Every structure is written in C-alpha cells, then in structure tokens.
Short mmCIF file of C-alpha atoms and ligand atoms in Angstrom, two decimals:
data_model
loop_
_atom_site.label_atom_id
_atom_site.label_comp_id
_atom_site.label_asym_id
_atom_site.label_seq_id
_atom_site.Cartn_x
_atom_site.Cartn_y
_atom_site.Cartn_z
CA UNK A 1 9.98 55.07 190.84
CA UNK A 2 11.03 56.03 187.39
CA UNK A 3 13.66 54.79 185.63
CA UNK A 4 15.99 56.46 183.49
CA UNK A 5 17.06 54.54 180.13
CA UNK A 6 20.57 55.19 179.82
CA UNK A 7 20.21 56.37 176.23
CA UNK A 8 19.67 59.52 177.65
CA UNK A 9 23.34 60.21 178.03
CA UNK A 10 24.44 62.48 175.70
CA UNK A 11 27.67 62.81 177.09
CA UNK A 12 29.80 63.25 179.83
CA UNK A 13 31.55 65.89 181.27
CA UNK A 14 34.95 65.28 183.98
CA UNK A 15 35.48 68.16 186.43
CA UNK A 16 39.01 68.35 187.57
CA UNK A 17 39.28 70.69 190.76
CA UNK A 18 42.39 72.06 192.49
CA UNK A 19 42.76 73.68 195.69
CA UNK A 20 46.53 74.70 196.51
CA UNK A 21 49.33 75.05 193.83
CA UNK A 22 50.51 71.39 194.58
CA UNK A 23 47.39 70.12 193.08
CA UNK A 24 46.86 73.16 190.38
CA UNK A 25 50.39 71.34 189.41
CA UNK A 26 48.91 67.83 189.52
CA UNK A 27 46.14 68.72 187.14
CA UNK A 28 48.45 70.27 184.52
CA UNK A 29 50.01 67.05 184.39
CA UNK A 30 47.10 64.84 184.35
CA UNK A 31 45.70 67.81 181.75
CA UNK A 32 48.93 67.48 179.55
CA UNK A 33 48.35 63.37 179.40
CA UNK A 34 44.58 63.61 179.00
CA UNK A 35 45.38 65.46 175.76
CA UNK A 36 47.96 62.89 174.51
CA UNK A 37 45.68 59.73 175.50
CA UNK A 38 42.41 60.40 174.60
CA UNK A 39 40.16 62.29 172.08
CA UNK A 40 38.09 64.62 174.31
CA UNK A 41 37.35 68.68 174.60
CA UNK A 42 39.61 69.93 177.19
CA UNK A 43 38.21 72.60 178.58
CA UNK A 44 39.09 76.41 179.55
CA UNK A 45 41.65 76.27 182.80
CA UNK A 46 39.60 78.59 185.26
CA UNK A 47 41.97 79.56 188.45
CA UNK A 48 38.72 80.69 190.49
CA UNK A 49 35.61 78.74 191.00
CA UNK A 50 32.72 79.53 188.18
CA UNK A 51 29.25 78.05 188.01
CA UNK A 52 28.03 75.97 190.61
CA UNK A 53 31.82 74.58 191.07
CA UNK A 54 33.49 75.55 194.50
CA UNK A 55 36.85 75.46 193.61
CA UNK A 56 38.85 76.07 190.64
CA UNK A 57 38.52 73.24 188.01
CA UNK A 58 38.81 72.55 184.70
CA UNK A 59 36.01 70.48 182.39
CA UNK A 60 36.58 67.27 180.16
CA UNK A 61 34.16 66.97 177.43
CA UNK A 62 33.44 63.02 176.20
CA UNK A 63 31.79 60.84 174.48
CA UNK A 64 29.76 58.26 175.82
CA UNK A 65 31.73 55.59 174.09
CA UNK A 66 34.69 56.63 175.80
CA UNK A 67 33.39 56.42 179.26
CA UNK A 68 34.86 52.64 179.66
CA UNK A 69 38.15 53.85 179.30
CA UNK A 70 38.34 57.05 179.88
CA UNK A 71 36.98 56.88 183.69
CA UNK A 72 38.62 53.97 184.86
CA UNK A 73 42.19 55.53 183.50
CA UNK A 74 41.04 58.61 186.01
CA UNK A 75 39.96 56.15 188.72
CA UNK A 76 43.55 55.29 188.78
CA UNK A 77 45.60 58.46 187.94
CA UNK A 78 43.99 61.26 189.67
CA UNK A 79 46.85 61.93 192.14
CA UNK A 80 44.22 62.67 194.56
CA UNK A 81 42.61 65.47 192.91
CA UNK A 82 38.90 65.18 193.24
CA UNK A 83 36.98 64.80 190.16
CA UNK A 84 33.56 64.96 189.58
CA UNK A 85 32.21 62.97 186.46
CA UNK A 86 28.25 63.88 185.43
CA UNK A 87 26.42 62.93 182.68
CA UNK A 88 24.71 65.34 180.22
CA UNK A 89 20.88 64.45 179.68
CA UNK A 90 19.79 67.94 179.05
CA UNK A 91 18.69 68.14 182.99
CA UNK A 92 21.57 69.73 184.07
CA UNK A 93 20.44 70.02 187.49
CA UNK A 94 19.72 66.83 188.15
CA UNK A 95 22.98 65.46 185.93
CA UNK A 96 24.92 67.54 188.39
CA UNK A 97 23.00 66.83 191.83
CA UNK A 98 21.50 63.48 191.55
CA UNK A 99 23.38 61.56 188.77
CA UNK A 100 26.89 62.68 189.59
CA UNK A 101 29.83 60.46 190.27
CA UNK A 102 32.67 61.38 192.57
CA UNK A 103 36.31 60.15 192.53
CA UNK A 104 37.64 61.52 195.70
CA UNK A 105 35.77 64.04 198.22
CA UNK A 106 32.17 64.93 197.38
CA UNK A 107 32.46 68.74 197.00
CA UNK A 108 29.34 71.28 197.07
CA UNK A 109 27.29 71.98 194.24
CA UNK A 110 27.14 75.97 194.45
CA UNK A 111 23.41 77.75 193.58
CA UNK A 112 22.39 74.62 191.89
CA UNK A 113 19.06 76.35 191.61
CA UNK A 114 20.71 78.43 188.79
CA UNK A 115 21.55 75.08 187.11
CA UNK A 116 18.39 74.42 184.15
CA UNK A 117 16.06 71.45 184.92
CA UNK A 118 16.06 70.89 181.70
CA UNK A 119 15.63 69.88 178.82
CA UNK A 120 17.94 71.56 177.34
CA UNK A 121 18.69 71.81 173.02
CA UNK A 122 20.59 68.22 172.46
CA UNK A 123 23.24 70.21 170.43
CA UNK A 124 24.32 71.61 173.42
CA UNK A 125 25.82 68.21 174.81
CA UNK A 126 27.36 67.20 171.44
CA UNK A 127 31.39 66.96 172.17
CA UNK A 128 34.25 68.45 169.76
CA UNK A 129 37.34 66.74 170.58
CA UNK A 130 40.07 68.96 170.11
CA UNK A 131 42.73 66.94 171.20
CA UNK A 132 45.20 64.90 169.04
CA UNK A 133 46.17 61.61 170.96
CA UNK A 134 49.23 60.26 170.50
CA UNK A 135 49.36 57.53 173.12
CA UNK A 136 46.71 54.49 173.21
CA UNK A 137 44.23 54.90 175.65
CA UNK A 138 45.27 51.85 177.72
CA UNK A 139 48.41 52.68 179.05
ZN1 ZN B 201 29.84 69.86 183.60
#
C-alpha cells in the first residue's frame, strides 16, 4: 500500500448538482450565500450535465485552508442537494474516483476514462477567489 501525503492537495473543488427546479432553486440560494460567506471561485452555472458529471451542477473552487470551514458549513446547509467534494492532486481521475467525498447520494462518475491520470501542470489547481464575503464564515 502506498500512502498519499496530504500535501498533495492543491485544492479542492465542491460540485453542487440539481435535478428538478426545486433543487436548481435550492442551489441558487446556497450559491447566493456561498458568495457572501466565503472567499472561493464560484463556478459557471451549467443547466445540463458536462464532463464526467451526470446531472447539472455547478463547481466551488477552494483553498485547502478553507476546507475546515468551508465543508462542515455544507455538511450542514445543503438542503439535500448532493454535493460531491474532491481534491485536486493533479490526478484528476483518481481525485474524482477514488479520493472523492460525498454529502448526500453517491452519483456516477460519467467516462471517467476521459478524466487525465495525471499529473497535471500545478497551475492548473491554483484557486482565484472571486467572491467578496461579507458574512463571517461561521455563521
Ligand atoms: Zn472538480
């Protein structure tokens, strides 16, 4: 067995996925306080599945030093929605098959085999928040 040190993180990424227009509602909420709570890259909103995502979604880009706060506040305000939270080590396959955490349902990882084994350029991992919080991060 190998194991991975965890300073291979680069960063993380938070799928949000919808399936009906209840929860396409839920996430525009949950987007809306995401951007006023904590310094991430929100993502583009995609309203059909893309990549190896099977339903519509949008991503979360973060920092590792946000993880602590960032994922427990989703642990408790996800509404149901599942989210899938994956770490970015430049193995994309494996950060998205093997390495994933789920909050909710475990979905299907579509064509994964189009998904690089890595490694990938580091810059591709590095996050740009573009977000301008308002609210602290614990509440
Ligand atoms: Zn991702």
């Amino acid at each position: 067995m190998t194991f991975v040190p965890i300073d291979q993180i680069r960063s993380y990424h938070a799928h949000i996925y919808f399936k009906d227009s209840d929860e396409r509602e839920t996430a525009a909420v949950l987007r809306e306080r995401i951007g006023e709570q904590f310094l991430v890259q929100l993502g583009r909103w995609h309203e059909q599945p893309v990549g190896p995502h099977e339903r519509p979604m949008y991503q979360v880009a973060f920092a590792t030093a946000l993880f602590a706060s960032f994922v427990p506040w989703l642990m408790l305000n996800r509404c149901g929605l599942v989210i899938l939270i994956h770490p970015n080590t430049g193995h994309a396959r494996a950060d998205h098959l093997v390495h994933a955490l789920w909050l909710g349902n475990i979905l299907a990882i579509e064509r994964p085999e189009q998904l690089p084994e890595g490694p990938t350029d580091p810059a591709e991992d590095i996050v740009s928040p573009n977000t301008s919080p308002t609210l602290k991060p614990d509440c």
